[in-house]
Short mmCIF file of C-alpha atoms and ligand atoms in Angstrom, two decimals:
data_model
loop_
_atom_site.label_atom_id
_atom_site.label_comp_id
_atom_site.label_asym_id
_atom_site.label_seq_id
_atom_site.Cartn_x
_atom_site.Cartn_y
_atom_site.Cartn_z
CA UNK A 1 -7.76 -74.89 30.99
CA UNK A 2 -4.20 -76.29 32.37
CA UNK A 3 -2.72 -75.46 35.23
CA UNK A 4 -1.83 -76.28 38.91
CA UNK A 5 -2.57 -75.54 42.28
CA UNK A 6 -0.21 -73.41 45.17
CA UNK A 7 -0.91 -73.31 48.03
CA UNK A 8 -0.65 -69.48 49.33
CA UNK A 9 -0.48 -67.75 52.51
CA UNK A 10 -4.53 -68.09 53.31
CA UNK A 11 -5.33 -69.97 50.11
CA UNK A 12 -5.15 -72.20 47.16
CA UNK A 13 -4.19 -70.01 44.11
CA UNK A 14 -4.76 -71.70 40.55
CA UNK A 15 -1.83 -70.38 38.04
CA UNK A 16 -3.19 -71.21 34.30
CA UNK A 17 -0.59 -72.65 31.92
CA UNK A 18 0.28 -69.84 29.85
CA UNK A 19 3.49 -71.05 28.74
CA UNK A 20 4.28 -71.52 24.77
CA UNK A 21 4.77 -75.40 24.43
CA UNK A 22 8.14 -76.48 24.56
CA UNK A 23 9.81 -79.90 23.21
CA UNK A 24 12.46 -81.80 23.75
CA UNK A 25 14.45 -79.75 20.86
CA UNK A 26 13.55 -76.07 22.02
CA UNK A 27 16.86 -74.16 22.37
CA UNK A 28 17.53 -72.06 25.34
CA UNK A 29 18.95 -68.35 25.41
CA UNK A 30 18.86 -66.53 28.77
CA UNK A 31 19.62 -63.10 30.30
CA UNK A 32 22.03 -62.35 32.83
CA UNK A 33 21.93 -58.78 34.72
CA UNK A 34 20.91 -57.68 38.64
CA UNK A 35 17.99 -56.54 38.89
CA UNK A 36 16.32 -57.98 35.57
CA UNK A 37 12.49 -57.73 36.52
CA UNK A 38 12.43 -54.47 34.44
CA UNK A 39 14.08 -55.99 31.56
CA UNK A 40 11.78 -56.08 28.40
CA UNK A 41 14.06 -58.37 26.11
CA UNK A 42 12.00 -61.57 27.16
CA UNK A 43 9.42 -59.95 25.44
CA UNK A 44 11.32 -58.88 22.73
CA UNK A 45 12.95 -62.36 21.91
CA UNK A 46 9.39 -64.47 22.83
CA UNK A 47 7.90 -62.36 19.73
CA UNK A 48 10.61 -62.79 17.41
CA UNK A 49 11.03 -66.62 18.07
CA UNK A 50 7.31 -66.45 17.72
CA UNK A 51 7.16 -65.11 14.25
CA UNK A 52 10.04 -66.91 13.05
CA UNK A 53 8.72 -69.73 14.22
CA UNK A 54 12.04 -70.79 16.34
CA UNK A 55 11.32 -73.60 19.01
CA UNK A 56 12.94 -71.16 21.82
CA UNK A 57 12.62 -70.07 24.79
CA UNK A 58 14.38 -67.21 26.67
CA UNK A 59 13.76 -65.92 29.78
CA UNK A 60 15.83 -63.21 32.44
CA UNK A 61 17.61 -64.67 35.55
CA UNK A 62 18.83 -62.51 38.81
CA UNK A 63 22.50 -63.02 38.75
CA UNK A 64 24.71 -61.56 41.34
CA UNK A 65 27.97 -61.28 40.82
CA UNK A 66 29.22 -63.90 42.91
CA UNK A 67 27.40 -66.25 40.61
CA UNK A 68 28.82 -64.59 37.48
CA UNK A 69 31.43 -67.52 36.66
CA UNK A 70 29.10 -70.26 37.42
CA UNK A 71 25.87 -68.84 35.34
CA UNK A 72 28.66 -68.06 32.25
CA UNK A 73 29.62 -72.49 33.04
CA UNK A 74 25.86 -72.47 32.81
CA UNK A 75 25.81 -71.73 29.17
CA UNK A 76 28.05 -74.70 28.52
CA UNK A 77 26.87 -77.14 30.59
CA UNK A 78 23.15 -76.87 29.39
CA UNK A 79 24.62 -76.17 26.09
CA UNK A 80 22.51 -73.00 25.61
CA UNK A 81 22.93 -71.10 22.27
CA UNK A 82 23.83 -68.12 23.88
CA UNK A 83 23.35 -65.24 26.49
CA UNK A 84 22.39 -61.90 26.99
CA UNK A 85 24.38 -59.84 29.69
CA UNK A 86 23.39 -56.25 31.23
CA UNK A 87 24.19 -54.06 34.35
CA UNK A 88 26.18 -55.08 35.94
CA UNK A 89 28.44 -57.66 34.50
CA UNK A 90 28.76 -56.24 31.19
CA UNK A 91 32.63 -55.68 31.85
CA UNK A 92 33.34 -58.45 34.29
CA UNK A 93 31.83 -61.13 32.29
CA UNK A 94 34.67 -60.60 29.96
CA UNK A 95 37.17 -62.37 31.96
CA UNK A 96 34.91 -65.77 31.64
CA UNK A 97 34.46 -65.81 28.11
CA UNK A 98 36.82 -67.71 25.62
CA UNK A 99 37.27 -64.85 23.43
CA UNK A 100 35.73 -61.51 22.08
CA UNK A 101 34.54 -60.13 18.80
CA UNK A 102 36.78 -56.40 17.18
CA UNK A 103 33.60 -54.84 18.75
CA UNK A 104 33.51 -56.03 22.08
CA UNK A 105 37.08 -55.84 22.79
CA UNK A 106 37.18 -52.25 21.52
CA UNK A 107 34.09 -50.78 23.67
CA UNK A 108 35.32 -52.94 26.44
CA UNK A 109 31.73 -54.36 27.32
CA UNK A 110 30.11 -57.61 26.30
CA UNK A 111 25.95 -57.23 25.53
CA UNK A 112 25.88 -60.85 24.40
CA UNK A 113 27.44 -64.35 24.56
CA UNK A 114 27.10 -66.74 21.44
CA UNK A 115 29.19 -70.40 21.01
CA UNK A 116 30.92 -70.29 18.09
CA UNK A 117 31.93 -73.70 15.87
CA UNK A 118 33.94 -75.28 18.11
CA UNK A 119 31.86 -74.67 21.29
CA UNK A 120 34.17 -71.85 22.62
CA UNK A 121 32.27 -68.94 24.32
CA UNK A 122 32.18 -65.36 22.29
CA UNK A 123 31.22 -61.90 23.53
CA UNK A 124 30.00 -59.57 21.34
CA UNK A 125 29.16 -55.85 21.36
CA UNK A 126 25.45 -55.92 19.68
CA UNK A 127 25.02 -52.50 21.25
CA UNK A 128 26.94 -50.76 18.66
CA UNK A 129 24.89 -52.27 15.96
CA UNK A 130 21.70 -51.85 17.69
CA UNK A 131 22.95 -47.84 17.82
CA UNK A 132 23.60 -47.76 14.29
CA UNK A 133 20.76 -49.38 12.71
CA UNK A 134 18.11 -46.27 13.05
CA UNK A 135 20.96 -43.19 11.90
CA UNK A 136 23.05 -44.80 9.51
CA UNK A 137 21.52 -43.72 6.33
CA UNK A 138 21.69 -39.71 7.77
CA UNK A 139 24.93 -38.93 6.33
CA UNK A 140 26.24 -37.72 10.09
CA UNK A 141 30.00 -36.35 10.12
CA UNK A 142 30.47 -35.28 14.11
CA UNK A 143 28.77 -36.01 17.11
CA UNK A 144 29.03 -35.23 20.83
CA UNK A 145 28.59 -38.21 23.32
CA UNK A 146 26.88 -37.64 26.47
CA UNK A 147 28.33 -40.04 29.47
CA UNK A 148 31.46 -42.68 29.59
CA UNK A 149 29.50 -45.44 30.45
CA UNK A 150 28.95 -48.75 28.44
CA UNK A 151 26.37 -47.25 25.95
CA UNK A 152 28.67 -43.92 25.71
CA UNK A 153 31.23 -46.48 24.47
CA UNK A 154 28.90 -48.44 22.15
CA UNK A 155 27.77 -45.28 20.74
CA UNK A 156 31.28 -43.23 20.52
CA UNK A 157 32.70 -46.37 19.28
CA UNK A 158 30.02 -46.82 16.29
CA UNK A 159 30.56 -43.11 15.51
CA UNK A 160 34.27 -43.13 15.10
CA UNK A 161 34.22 -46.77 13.01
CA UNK A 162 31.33 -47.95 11.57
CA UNK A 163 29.56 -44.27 10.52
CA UNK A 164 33.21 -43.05 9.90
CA UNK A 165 32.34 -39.88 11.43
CA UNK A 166 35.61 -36.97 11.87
CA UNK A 167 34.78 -35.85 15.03
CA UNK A 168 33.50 -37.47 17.82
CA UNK A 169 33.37 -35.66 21.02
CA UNK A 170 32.79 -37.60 24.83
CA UNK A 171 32.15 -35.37 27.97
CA UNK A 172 31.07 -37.19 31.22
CA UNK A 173 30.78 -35.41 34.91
CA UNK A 174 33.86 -37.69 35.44
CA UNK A 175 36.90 -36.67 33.71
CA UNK A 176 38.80 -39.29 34.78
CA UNK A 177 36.64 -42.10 32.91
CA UNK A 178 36.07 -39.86 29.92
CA UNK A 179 39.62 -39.96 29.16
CA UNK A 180 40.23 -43.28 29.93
CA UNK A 181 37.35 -43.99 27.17
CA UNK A 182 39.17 -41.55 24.80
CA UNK A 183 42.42 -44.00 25.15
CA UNK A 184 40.57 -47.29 25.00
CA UNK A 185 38.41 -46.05 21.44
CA UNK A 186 41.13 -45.22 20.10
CA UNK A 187 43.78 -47.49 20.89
CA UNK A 188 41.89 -50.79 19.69
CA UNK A 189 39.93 -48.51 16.90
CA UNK A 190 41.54 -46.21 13.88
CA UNK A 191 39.51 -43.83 15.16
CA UNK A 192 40.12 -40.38 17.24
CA UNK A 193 37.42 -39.95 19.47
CA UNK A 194 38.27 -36.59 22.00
CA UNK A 195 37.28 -35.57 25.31
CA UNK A 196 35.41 -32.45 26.10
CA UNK A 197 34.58 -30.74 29.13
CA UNK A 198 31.27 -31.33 30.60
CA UNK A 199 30.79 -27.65 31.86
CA UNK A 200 30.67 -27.06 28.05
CA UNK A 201 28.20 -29.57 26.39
CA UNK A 202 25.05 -27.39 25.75
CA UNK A 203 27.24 -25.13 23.92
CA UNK A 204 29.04 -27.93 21.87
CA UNK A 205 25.84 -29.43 21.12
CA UNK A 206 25.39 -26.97 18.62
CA UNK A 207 28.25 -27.61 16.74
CA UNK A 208 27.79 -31.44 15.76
CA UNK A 209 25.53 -33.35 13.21
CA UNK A 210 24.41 -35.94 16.24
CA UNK A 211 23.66 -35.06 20.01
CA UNK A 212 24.07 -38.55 21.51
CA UNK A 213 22.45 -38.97 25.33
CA UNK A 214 23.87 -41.91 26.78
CA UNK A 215 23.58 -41.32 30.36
CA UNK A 216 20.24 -42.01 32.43
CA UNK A 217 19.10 -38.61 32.65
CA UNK A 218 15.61 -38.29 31.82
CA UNK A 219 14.59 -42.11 32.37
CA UNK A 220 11.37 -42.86 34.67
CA UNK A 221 10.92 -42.09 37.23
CA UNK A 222 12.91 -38.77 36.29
CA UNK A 223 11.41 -37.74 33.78
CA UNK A 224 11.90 -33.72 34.38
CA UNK A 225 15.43 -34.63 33.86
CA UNK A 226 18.42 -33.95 31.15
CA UNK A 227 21.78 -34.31 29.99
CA UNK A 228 21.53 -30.18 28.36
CA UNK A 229 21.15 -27.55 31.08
CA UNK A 230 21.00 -25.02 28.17
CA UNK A 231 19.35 -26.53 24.55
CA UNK A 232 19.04 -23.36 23.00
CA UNK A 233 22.24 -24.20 20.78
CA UNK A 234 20.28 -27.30 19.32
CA UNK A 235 18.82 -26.10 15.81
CA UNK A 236 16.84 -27.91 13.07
CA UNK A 237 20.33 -28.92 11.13
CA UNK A 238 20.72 -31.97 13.77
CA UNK A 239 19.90 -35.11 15.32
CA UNK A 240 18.77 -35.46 18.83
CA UNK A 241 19.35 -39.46 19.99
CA UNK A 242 18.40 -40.49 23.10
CA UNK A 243 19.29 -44.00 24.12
CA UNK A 244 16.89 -43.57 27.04
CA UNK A 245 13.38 -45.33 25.96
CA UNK A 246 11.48 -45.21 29.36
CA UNK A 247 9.64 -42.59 28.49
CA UNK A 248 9.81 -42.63 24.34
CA UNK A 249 9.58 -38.72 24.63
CA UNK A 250 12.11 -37.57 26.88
CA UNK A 251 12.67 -34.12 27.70
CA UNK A 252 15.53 -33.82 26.04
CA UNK A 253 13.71 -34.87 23.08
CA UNK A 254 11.08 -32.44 23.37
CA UNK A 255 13.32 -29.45 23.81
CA UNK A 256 15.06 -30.91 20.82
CA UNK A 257 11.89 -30.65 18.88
CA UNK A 258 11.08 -27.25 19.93
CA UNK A 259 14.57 -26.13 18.72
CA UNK A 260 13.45 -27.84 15.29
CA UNK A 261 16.09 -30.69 15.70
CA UNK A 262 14.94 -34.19 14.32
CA UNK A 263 14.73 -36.91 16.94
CA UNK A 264 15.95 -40.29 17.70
CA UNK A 265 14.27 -42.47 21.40
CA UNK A 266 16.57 -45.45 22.66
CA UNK A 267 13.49 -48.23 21.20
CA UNK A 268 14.93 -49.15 17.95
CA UNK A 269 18.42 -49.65 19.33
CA UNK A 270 16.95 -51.88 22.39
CA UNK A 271 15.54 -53.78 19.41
CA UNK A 272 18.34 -53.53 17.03
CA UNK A 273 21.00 -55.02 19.80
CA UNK A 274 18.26 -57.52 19.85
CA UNK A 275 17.99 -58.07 16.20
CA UNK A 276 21.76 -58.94 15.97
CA UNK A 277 21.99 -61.87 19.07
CA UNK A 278 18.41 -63.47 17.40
CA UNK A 279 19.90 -63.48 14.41
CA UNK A 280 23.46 -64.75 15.86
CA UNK A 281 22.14 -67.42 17.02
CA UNK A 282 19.09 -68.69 15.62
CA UNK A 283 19.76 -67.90 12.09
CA UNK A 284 16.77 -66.43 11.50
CA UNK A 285 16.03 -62.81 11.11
CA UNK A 286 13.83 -60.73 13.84
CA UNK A 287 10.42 -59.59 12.20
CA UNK A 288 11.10 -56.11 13.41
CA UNK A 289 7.30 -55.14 13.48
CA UNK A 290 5.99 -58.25 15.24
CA UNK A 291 8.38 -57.17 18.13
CA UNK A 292 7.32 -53.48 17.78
CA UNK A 293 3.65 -54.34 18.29
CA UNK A 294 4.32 -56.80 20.94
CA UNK A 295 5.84 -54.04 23.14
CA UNK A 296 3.27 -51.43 22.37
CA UNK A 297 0.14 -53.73 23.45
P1 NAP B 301 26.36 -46.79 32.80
O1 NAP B 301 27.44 -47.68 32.31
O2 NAP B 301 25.94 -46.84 34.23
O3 NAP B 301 26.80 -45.26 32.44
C1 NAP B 301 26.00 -44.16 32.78
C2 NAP B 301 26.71 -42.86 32.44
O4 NAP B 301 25.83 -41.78 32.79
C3 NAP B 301 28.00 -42.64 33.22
O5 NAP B 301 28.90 -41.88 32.46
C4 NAP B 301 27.50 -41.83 34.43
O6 NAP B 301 28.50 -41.04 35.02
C5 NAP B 301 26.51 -40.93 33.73
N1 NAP B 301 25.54 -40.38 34.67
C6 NAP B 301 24.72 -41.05 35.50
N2 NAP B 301 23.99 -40.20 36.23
C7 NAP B 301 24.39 -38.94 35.87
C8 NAP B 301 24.04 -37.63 36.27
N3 NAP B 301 23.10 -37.43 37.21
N4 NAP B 301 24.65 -36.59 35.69
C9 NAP B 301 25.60 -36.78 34.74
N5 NAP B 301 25.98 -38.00 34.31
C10 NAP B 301 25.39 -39.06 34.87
O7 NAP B 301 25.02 -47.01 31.97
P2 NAP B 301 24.89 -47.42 30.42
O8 NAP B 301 24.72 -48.89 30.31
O9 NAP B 301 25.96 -46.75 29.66
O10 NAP B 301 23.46 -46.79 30.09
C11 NAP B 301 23.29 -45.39 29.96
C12 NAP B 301 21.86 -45.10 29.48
O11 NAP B 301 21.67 -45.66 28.19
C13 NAP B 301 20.78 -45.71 30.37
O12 NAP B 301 19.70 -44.83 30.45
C14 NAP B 301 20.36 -46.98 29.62
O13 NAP B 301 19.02 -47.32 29.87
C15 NAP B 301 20.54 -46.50 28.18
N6 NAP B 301 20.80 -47.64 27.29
C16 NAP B 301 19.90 -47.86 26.29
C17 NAP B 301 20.09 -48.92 25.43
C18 NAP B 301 19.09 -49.14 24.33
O14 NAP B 301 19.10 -50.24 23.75
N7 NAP B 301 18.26 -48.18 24.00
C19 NAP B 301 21.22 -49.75 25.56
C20 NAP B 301 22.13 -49.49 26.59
C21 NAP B 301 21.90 -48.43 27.46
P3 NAP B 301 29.36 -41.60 36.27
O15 NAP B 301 30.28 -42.65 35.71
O16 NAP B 301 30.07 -40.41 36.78
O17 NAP B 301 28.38 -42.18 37.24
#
């Protein structure tokens, strides 16, 4: 076996050569966030490259936002094919980019940096697709959003467009940034997304095709948490989605079950976003199940 030698505190600790090979040609993606360590999309892109047989490697980096301008300068001066971006730059990094896709610019959040033909630096919104992918064949009409936060966006903004839905409802505990989102949707969409109270959202659950939870309620280590004080008005005409998908079964999905509702966990959409920046920039599509079994083992 390959390796090296470190020398630790109060010994000499071997670390085995794990690594894929690399060449000379392997292209480089990374992602940008603080913290990262939690971040399963170097898993995610490692099997797809791996099945597609792309020479690539990806990998997370800690960047604070101090450092924000010089990692985006990063992309072009080691002329990497692209970038992932999460919490919490996802807004800022917009103001180092080149230009932005319909998407982006409309949910006002960038998920992911590609270089487009003449080198220039793109963000794009693959959140919205990565949201769509698992519903879109459902036949949904209205939906209530839960939060005003980037994925509230992503998700009110695929509603409203891309499903065509009539009515798409936002409440967040903050009034003040759910009506701000109302303005932005619809002011770079031909959409008409409304506000609604938060006091009120158990009871206008009931009244949409598609419950949307787009807030971290109910993510680990919280898991006795969510969005619905009361989800009694849920019923087995609907669609329960959680975006959360640490655990897969959150309690609001659960409840949601109970009530009869069908149910939707945040996995596919973590790989759909996914899907859409492989695909962007290596051409190739992800094999959806060789990523699915390389996060379940
Ligand atoms: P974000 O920008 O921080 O927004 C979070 C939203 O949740 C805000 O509206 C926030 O309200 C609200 N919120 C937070 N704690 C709350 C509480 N205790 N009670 C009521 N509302 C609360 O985060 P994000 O990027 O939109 O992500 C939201 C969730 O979606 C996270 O769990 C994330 O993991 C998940 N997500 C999943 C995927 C996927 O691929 N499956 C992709 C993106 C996000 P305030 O503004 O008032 O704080």
């Amino acid at each position: 076996m390959t390796g090296y030698y470190l020398e630790a505190e109060n010994a000499t600790v071997f670390y085995a050569n794990i690594m894929p090979a690399t060449s000379a040609r392997t292209i480089l993606a990374i992602l940008m966030g603080d913290p990262v360590t939690h971040s399963k999309s170097p898993a995610v892109m490692s099997a797809a490259a791996e099945a597609a047989g792309v020479d690539m490697v990806y990998t997370a980096c800690r960047v604070q936002s101090s450092d924000l301008a010089q990692a985006v300068d990063a992309i072009h001066a080691l002329g990497m094919v692209g970038a992932n971006v999460t919490i919490p730059h996802k807004e800022r990094v917009i103001s180092f980019l080149d230009d932005l896709t319909a998407a982006a610019r409309a949910v006002g959040a960038v998920n992911m940096i590609f270089r487009d033909g003449e080198g220039r630096l793109v963000g794009d919104n693959t959140d919205t697709v990565g949201f769509t992918a698992p519903i879109r064949e459902q036949g949904l009409a209205s939906a209530l959003v839960l939060g005003t936060g980037g994925a509230a966006r992503a998700a009110a903004w695929a509603c409203a467009t891309t499903l065509g839905m009539d009515r798409v409802l936002v409440c967040g505990r903050n009034t003040e940034k759910a009506e701000q989102l109302v303005v932005d949707l619809n002011t770079h969409a031909d959409s008409s997304v409304q506000r609604a109270p938060w006091e009120d959202r158990s009871r206008l659950a009931g009244t949409v095709d598609l419950v949307v939870n787009a807030t971290p309620l109910g993510m680990a280590p919280h898991v006795d948490a969510s969005p619905l004080d009361d989800p009694s008005h849920l019923s087995a005409a609907q669609l329960v989605y959680d975006l959360v998908y640490n655990p897969a079964e959150t309690r609001l999905l659960n409840e949601a079950k109970r009530q009869g509702a069908r149910t939707q966990g945040g996995l596919d959409m973590l790989i759909g976003q996914a899907a859409a920046a492989f695909h962007q920039w290596t051409g190739k599509d992800m094999d959806l199940d060789a990523v699915r079994r390389a996060l379940t083992t």
